[in-house]
Short mmCIF file of C-alpha atoms and ligand atoms in Angstrom, two decimals:
data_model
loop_
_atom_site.label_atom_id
_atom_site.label_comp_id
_atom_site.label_asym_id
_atom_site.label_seq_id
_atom_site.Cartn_x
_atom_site.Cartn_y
_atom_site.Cartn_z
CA UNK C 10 138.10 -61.45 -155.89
CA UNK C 11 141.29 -63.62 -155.91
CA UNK C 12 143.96 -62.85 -153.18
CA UNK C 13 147.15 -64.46 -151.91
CA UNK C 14 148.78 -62.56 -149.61
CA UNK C 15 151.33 -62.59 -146.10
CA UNK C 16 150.60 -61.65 -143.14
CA UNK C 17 152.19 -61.01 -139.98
CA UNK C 18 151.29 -59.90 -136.10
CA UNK C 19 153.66 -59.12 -133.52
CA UNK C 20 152.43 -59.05 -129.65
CA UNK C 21 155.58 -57.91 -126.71
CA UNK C 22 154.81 -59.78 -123.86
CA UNK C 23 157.04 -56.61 -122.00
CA UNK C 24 155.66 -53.87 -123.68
CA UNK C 25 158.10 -53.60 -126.35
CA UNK C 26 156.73 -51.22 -129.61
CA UNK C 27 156.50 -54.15 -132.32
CA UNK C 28 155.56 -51.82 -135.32
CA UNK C 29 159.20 -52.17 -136.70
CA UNK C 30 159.16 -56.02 -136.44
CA UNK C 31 156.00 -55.77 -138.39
CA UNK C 32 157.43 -53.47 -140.96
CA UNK C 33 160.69 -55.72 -141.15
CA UNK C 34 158.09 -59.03 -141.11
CA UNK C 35 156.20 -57.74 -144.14
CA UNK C 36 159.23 -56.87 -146.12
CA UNK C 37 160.30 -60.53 -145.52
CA UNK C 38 157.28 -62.12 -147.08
CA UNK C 39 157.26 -59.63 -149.87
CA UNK C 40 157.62 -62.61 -152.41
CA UNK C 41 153.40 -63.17 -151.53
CA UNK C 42 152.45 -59.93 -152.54
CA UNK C 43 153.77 -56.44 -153.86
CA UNK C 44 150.66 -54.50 -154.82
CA UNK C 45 150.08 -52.87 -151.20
CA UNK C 46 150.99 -53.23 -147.91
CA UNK C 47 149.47 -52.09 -144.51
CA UNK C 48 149.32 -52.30 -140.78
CA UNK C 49 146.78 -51.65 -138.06
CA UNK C 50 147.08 -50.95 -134.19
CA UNK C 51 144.60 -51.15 -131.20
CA UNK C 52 142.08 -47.99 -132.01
CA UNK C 53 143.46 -46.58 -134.84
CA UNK C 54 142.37 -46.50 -138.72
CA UNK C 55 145.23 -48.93 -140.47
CA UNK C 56 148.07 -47.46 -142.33
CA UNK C 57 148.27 -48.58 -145.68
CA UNK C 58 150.37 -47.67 -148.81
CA UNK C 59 150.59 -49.24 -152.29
CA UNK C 60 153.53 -50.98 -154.24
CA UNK C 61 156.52 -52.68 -152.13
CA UNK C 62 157.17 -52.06 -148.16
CA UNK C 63 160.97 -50.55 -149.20
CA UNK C 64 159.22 -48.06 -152.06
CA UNK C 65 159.09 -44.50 -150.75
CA UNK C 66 159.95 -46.24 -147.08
CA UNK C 67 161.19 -42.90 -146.34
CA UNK C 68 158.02 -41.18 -146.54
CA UNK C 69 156.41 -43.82 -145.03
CA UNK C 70 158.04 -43.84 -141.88
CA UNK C 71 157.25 -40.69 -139.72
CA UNK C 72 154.01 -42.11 -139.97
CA UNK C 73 154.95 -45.55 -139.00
CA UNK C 74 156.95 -44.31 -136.08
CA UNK C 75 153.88 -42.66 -134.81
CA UNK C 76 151.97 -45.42 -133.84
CA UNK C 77 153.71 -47.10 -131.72
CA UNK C 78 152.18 -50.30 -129.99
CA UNK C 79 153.24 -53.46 -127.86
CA UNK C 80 150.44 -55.48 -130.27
CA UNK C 81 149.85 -54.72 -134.25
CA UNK C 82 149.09 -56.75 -137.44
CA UNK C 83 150.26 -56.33 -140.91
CA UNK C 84 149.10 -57.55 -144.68
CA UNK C 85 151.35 -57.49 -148.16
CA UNK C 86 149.15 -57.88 -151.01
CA UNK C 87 148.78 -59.58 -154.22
CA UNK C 88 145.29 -59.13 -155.66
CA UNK C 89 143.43 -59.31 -159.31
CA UNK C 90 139.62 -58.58 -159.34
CA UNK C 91 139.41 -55.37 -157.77
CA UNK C 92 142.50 -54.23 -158.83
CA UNK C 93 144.81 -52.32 -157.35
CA UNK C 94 142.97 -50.00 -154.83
CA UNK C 95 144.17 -48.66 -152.07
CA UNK C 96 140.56 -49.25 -150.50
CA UNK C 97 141.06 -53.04 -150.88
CA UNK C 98 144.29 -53.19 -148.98
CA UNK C 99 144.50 -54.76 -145.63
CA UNK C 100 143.91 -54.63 -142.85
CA UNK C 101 140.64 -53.37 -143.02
CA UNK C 102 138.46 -52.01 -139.76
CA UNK C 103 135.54 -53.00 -139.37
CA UNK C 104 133.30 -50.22 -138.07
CA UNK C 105 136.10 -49.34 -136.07
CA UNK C 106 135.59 -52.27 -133.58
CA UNK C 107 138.52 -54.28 -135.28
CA UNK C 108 140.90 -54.54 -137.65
CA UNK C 109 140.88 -58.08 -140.06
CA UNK C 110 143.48 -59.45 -142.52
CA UNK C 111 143.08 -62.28 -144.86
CA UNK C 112 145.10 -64.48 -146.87
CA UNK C 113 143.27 -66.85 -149.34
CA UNK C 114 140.07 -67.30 -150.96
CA UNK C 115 136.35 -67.26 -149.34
CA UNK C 116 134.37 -68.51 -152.43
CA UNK C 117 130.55 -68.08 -152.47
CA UNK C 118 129.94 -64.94 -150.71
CA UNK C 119 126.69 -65.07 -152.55
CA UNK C 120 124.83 -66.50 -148.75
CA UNK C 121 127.63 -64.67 -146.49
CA UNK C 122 126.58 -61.15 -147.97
CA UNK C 123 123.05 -62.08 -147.48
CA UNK C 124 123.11 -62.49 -143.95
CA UNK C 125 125.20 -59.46 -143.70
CA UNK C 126 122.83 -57.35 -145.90
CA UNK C 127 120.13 -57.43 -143.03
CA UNK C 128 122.20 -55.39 -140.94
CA UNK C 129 124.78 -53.97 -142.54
CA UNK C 130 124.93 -52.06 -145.97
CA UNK C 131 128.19 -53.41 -147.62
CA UNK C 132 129.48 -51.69 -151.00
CA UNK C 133 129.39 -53.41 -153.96
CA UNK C 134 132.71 -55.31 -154.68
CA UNK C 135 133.58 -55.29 -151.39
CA UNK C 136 135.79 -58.81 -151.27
CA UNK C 137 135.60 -61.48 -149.09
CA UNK C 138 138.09 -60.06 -146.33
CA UNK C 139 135.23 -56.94 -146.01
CA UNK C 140 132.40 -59.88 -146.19
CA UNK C 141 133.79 -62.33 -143.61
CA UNK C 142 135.06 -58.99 -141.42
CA UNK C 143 131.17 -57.84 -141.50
CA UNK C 144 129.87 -61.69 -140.75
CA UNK C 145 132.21 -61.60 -137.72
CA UNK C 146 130.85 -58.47 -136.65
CA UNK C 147 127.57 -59.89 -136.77
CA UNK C 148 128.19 -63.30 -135.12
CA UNK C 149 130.17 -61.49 -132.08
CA UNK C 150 127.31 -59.18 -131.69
CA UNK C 151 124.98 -61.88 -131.59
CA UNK C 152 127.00 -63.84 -129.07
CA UNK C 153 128.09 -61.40 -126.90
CA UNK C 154 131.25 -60.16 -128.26
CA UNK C 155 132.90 -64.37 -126.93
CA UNK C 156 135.91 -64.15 -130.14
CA UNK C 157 136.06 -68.02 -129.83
CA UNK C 158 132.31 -68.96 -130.34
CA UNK C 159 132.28 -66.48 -133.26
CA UNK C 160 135.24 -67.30 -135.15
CA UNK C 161 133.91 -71.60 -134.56
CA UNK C 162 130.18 -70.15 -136.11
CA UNK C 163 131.99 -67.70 -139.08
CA UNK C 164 134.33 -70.97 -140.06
CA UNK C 165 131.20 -73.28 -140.22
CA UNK C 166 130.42 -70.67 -142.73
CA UNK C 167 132.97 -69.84 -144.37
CA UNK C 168 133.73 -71.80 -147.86
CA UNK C 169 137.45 -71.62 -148.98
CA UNK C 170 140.97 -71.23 -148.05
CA UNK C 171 141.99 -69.00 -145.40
CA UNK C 172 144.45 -67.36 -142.62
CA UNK C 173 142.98 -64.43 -140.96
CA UNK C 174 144.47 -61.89 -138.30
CA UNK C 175 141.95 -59.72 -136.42
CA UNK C 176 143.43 -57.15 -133.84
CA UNK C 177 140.47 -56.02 -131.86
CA UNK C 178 140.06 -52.78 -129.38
CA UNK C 179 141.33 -53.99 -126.38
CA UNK C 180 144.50 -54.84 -127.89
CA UNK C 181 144.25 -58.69 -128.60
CA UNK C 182 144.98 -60.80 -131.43
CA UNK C 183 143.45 -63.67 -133.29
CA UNK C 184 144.76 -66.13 -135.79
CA UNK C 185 142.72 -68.49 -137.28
CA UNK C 186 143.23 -71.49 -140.12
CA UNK C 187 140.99 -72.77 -142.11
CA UNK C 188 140.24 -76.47 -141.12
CA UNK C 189 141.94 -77.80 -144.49
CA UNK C 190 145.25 -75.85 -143.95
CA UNK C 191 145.66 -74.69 -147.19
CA UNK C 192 147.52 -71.58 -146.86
CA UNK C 193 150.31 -71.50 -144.33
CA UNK C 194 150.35 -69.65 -141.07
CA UNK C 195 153.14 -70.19 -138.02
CA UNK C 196 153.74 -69.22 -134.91
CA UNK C 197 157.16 -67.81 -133.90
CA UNK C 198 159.02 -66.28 -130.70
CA UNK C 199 161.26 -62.69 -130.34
CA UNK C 200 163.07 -63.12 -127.87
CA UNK C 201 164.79 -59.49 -127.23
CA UNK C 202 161.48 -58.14 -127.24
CA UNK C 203 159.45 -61.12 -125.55
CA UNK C 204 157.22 -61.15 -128.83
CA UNK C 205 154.82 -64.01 -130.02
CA UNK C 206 154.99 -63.70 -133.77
CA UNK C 207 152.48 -65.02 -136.20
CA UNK C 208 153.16 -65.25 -139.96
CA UNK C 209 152.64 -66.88 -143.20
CA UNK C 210 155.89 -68.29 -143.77
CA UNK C 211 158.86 -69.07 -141.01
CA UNK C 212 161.03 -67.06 -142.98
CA UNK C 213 160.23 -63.77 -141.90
CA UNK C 214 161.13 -64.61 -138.17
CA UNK C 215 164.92 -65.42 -139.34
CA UNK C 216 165.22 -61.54 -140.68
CA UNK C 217 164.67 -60.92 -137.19
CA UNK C 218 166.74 -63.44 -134.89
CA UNK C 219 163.10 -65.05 -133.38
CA UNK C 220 162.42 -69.05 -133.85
CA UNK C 221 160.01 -70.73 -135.16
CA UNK C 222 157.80 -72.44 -132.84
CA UNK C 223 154.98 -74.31 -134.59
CA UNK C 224 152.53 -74.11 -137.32
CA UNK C 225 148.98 -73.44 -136.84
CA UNK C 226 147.54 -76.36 -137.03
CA UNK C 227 144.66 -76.30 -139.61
CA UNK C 228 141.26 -75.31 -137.35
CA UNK C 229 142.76 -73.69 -134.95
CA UNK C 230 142.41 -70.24 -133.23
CA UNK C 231 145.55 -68.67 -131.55
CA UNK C 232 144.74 -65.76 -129.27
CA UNK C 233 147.70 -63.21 -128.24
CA UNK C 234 147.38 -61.01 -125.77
CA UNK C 235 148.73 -59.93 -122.03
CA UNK C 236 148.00 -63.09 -120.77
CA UNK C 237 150.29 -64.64 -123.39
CA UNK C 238 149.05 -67.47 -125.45
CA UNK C 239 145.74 -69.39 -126.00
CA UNK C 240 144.91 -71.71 -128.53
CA UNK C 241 141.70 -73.68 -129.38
CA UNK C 242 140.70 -75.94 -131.94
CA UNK C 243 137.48 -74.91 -133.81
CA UNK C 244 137.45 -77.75 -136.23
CA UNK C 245 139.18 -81.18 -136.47
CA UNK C 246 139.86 -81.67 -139.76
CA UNK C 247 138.68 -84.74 -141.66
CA UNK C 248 141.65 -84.16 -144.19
CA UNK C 249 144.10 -81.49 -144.82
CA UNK C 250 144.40 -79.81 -148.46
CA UNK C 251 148.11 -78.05 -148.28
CA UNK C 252 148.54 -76.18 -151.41
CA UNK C 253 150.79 -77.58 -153.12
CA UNK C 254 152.11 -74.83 -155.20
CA UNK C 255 153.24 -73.03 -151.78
CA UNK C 256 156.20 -75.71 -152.19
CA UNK C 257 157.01 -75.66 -155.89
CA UNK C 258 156.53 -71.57 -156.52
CA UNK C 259 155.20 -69.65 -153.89
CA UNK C 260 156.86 -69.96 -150.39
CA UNK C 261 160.08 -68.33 -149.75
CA UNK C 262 162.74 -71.33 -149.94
CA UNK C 263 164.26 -70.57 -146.14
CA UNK C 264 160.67 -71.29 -144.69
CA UNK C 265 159.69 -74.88 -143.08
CA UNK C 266 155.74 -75.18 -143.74
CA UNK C 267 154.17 -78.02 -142.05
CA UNK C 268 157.18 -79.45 -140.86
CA UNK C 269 158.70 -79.31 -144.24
CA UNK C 270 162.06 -77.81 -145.87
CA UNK C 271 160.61 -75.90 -148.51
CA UNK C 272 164.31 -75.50 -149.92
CA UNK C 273 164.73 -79.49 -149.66
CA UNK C 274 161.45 -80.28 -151.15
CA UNK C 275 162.25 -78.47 -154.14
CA UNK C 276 165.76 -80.37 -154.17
CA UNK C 277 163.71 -83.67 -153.99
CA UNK C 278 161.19 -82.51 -156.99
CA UNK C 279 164.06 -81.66 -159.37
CA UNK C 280 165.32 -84.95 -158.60
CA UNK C 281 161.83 -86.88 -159.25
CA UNK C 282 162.13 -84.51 -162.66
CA UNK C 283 165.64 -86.46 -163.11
CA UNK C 284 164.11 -89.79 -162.98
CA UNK C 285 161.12 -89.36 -164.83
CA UNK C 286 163.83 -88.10 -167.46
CA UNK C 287 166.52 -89.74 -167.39
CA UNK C 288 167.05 -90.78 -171.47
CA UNK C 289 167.67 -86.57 -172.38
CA UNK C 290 171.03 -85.71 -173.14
CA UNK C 291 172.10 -82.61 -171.53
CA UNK C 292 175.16 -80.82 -171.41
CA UNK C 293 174.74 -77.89 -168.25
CA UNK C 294 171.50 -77.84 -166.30
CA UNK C 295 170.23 -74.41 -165.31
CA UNK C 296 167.35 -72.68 -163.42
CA UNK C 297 165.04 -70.16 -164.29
CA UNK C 298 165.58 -67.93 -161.69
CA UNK C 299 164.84 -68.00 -158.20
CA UNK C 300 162.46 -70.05 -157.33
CA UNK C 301 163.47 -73.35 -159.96
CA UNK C 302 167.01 -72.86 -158.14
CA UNK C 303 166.63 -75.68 -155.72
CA UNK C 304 165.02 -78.03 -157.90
CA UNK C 305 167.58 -77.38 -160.53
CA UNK C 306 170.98 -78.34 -157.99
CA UNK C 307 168.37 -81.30 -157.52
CA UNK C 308 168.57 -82.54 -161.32
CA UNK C 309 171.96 -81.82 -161.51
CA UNK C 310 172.56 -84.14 -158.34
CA UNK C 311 170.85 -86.72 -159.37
CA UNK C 312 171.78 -86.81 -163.13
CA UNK C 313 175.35 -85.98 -162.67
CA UNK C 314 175.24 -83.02 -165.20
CA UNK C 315 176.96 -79.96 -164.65
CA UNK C 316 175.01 -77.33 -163.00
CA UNK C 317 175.52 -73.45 -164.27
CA UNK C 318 173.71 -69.76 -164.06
CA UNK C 319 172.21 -69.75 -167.51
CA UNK C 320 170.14 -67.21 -166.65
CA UNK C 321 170.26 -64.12 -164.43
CA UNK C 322 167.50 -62.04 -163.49
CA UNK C 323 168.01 -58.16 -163.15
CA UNK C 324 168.37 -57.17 -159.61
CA UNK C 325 169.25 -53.36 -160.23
CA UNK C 326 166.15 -52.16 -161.83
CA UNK C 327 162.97 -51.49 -159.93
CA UNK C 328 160.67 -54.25 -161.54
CA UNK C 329 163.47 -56.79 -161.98
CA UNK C 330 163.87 -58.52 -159.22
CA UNK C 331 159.73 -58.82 -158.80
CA UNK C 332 157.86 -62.27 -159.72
CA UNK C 333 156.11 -62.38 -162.70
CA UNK C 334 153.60 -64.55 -162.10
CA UNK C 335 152.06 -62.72 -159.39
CA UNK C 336 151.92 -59.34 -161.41
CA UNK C 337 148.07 -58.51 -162.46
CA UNK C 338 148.68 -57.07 -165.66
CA UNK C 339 149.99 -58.86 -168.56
CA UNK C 340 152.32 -56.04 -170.23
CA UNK C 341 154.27 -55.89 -166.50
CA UNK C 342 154.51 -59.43 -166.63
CA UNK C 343 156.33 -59.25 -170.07
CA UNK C 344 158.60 -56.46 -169.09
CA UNK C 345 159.61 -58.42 -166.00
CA UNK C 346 160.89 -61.36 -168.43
CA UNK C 347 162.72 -59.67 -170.41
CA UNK C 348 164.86 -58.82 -167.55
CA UNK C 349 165.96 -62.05 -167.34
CA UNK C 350 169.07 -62.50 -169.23
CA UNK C 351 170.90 -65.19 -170.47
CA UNK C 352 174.83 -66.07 -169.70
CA UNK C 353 176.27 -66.90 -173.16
CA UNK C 354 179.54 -68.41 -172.36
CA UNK C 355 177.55 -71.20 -169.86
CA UNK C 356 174.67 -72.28 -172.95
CA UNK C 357 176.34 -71.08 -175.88
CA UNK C 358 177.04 -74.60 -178.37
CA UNK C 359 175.32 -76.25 -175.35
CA UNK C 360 172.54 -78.83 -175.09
CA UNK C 361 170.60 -77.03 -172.34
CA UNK C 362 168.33 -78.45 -169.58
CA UNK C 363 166.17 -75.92 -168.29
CA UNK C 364 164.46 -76.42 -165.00
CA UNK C 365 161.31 -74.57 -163.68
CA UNK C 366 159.39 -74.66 -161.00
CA UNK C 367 155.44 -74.00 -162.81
CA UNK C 368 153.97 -73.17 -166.16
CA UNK C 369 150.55 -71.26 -165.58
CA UNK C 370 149.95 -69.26 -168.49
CA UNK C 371 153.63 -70.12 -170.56
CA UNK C 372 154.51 -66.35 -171.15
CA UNK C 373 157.59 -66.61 -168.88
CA UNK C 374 158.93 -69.88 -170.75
CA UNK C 375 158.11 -69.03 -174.09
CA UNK C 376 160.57 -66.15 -173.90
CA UNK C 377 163.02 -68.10 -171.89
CA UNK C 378 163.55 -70.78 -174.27
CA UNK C 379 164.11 -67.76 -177.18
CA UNK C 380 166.34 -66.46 -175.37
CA UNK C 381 168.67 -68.99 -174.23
CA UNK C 382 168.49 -70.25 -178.51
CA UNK C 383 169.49 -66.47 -178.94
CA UNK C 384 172.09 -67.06 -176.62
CA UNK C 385 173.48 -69.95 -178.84
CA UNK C 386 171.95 -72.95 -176.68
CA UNK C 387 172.54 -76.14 -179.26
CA UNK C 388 168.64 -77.49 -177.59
CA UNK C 389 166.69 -76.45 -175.52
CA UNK C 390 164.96 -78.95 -172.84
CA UNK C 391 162.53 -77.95 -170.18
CA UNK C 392 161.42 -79.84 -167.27
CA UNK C 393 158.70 -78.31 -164.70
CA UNK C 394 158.05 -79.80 -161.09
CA UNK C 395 154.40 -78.87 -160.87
CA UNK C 396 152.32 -81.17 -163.02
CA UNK C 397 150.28 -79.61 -165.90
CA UNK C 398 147.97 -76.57 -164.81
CA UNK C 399 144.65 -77.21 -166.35
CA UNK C 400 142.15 -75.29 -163.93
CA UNK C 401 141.88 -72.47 -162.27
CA UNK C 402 142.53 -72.06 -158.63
CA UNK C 403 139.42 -71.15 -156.33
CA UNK C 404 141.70 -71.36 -153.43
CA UNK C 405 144.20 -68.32 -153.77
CA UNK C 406 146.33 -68.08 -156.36
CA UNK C 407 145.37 -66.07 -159.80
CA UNK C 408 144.85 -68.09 -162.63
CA UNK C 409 141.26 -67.76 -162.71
CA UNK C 410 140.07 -68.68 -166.49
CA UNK C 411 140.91 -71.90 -168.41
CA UNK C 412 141.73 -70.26 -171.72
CA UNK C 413 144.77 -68.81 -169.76
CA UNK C 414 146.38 -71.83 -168.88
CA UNK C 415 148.33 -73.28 -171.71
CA UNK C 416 148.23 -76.93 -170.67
CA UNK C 417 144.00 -76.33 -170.88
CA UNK C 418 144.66 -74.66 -173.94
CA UNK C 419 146.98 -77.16 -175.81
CA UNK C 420 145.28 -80.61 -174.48
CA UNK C 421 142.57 -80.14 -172.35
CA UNK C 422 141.38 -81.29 -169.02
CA UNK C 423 142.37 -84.67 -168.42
CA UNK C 424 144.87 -85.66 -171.54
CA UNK C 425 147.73 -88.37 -171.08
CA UNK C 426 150.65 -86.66 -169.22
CA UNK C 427 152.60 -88.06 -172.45
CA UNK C 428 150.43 -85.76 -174.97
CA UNK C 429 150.06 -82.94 -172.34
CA UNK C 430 154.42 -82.70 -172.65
CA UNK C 431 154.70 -83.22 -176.19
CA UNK C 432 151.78 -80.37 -177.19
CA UNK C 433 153.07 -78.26 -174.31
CA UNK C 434 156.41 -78.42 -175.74
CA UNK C 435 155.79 -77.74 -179.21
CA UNK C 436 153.74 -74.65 -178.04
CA UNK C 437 156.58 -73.12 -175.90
CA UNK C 438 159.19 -73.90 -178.77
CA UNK C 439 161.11 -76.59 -176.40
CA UNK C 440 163.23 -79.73 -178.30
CA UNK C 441 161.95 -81.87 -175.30
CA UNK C 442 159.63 -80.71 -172.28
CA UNK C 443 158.50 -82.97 -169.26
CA UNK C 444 155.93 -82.52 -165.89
CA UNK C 445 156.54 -84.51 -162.74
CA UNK C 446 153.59 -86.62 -162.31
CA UNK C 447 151.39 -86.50 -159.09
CA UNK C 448 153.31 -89.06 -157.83
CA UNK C 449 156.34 -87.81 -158.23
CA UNK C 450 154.97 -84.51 -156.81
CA UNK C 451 153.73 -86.22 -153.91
CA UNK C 452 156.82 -87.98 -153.35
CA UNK C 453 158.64 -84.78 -154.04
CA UNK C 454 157.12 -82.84 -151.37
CA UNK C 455 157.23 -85.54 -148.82
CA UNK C 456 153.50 -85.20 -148.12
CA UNK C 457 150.79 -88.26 -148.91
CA UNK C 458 148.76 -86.71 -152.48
CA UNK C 459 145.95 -87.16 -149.80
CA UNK C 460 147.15 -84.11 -147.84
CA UNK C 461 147.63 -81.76 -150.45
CA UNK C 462 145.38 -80.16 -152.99
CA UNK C 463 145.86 -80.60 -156.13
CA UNK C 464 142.65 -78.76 -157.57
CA UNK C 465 144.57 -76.85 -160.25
CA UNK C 466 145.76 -80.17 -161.60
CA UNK C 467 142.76 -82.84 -160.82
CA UNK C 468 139.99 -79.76 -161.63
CA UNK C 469 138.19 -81.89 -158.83
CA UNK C 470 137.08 -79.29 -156.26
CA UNK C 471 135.75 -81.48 -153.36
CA UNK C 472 138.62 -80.51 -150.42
CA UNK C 473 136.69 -77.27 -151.11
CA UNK C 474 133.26 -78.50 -151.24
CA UNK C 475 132.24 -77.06 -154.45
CA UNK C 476 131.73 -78.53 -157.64
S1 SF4 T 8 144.24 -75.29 -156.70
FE1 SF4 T 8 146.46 -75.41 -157.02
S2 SF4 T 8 147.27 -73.38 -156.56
FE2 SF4 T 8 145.17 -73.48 -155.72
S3 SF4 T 8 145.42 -74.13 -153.58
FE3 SF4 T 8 145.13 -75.98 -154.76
S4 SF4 T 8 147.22 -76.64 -155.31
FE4 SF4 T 8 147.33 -74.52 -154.62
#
């Protein structure tokens, strides 16, 4: 099971219903997941449909509206192992004492369901949110239902990235980080209704006039409830791991993770791309679109070519303004790209620099680059800020075999960034094509290569502790 999701928990300090802050959060961190989406209250069995928060919203509602509550938790979800399932979405209750959402990866469950096994009967394929929901139950049983001293023994544990919310009977909340940080989680304030918010990504408190407070820092536990606010730390960390695809692709560009602009670091990384390549001749610079948008007015900035919409991505139909990458099945992932579609009068008789953010499995640009040469583009030149993919990600995100990443595929493991661009290149049908290095990533970001993982890249798996 491979799952990177959002989450989000609302708690009214005044008794405020937050169920339609919850709603409104989810549908602002959409971008991490669109298979399902689900929320859970204090006592009740979690409401959960499939597809995107605004699909069918009307039918949805009466039954959102009926569970009103001052505290609740909510999950979007992007899954592949498992598939789509209603079953699998989150939150899940655990034998109705609480309700648990996850966002990450918990990888060998092999020991975790072992321990579990000899007391509870779990069902096969039940995922690591069900598994580390079950161990809780366990550990709190063992140690007198104390949340802290529970959640401190599961994360000793625990193996992986993760950000779990657990909403328990009485009405309280815990967050908890895993000691590495790698996926994000924040802590925000509502105002009007006297809310602590907690959520993946900063920008789903904007949609809803609260602030931003702080991040949760990496090992530690937030508790919300009447009281107000508790925090502890469970683990110091010895270093953190911050995905570093969260700042290239994933995040929302409006949201500050770990004190950092997403928006400006992907200015910064199209401008690293700039000086890594500064001998192409280009004529217009464009993005793929969105996400390559700020790294693209970073090129342009920095080389001093024109920047133009080459490119515009459907936002009428119902699957075109989704993310391909994040789609499980192949064929939806085509049908997504060809809604992209090119603007002939900005590439036509044009040398064309292309700027994305990733290439995981080089669908997407394959059929970009035809298409802007369709569209009359003299050359076509890509440059990508995330360095070449060459292993899978055991932390999150789905790319999970080698044979489906083309940089794997064309040069290997560990090949010369050199080769990797020029075999890349040729593969995708590209006149020139160009990484940033880790350096330039690094620099890019704004965060030391030490504090980020680059597992995907490197292949080396030690911030995880697994070979
Ligand atoms: S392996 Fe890559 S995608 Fe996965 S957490 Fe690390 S940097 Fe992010």
């Amino acid at each position: 099971m491979k799952e990177k999701c959002g989450l989000f928990a609302a708690y009214s300090q005044k008794g405020s219903d937050v169920v339609p802050n919850v709603v409104m959060g989810l549908r602002a961190l959409q971008h991490r997941g669109q298979e399902a989406w689900g929320l859970a209250i204090p006592n009740a069995k979690p409401f959960k449909r499939r597809g995107l928060v605004t699909d069918n919203l009307e039918e949805s509602l009466p039954a959102v509206d009926s569970m009103p509550s001052r505290v609740a938790i909510g999950h979007v979800r992007y899954s592949t192992a498992g598939g789509t399932s209603l079953r699998l979405a989150q939150p899940l209750q655990i034998d109705r004492k609480f309700s648990i959402a996850h966002n990450g990866t918990i990888c060998e469950l092999d020991s975790l369901t072992k321990k579990i096994s000899e007391d509870f009967t779990l069902p096969t394929n039940c995922g690591d949110t069900m598994a580390a929901g079950y161990r809780l139950l366990q550990l709190l049983q063992a140690n007198n239902w104390d949340w802290y001293h529970s959640i401190e023994a599961l994360a000793k544990e625990l193996i992986g990235a993760y950000c779990f919310l657990v909403i328990d009977n009485e009405g309280k909340i815990y967050a908890f980080r895993d000691p590495k940080g790698f996926r994000p989680l924040c802590i925000g304030w509502h105002q009007r209704s006297k809310s602590y918010l907690i959520a993946s990504e900063s920008c789903a408190f904007g949609v809803m006039g609260a602030e931003l407070v702080r991040d949760v820092s990496p090992g530690e536990i937030v508790c919300l409830s009447r009281s107000g606010m508790e925090t502890k730390i469970f683990q110091r960390r010895e270093r953190s791991a911050h995905c570093a695809f969260e700042y290239t692709y994933f995040a929302h560009p409006s949201s500050v993770i770990d004190g950092i602009s997403v928006y400006e670091s992907r200015k910064r990384l199209g401008m690293k791309l700039a000086d890594l390549y500064k001998d192409v001749k280009g004529d217009v610079v464009i993005p793929v679109p969105d996400s390559a948008r700020p790294a693209a007015m970073g090129f342009s900035e920095r080389s001093g070519i024109p920047l133009a919409e080459g490119l515009m991505k459907d936002r009428y139909g119902r699957r075109g303004g989704l993310r391909s990458f994040i789609q499980p099945k192949i064929k939806d992932r085509v049908e997504i790209n060809h809604w992209v579609l090119p603007v002939r009068v900005a590439v036509e008789g044009k040398n064309v620099i292309v700027i994305d953010d990733s290439i995981v499995r080089g669908t997407s640009s394959k059929t970009i680059i035809k298409t802007l040469r369709d569209a009359g583009a003299k050359s076509v030149n890509m440059f990508v800020t995330f360095p070449p993919v060459t292993s899978p990600c055991k932390a999150g995100i789905d790319f999970p075999t080698h044979k489906e990443l083309i940089a794997y595929r064309a040069s290997g493991k560990h090949a010369d960034i050199k080769r990797v661009n020029e075999l890349v290149g040729k593969e995708i049908g590209a006149d020139s094509f160009g990484y940033n290095d880790v350096k330039s990533l690094s620099a890019g970001i704004g965060l030391d290569e030490k504090r980020l993982c680059l597992s995907c890249h490197t292949g080396d798996y030690s911030v995880l502790k697994i070979g």
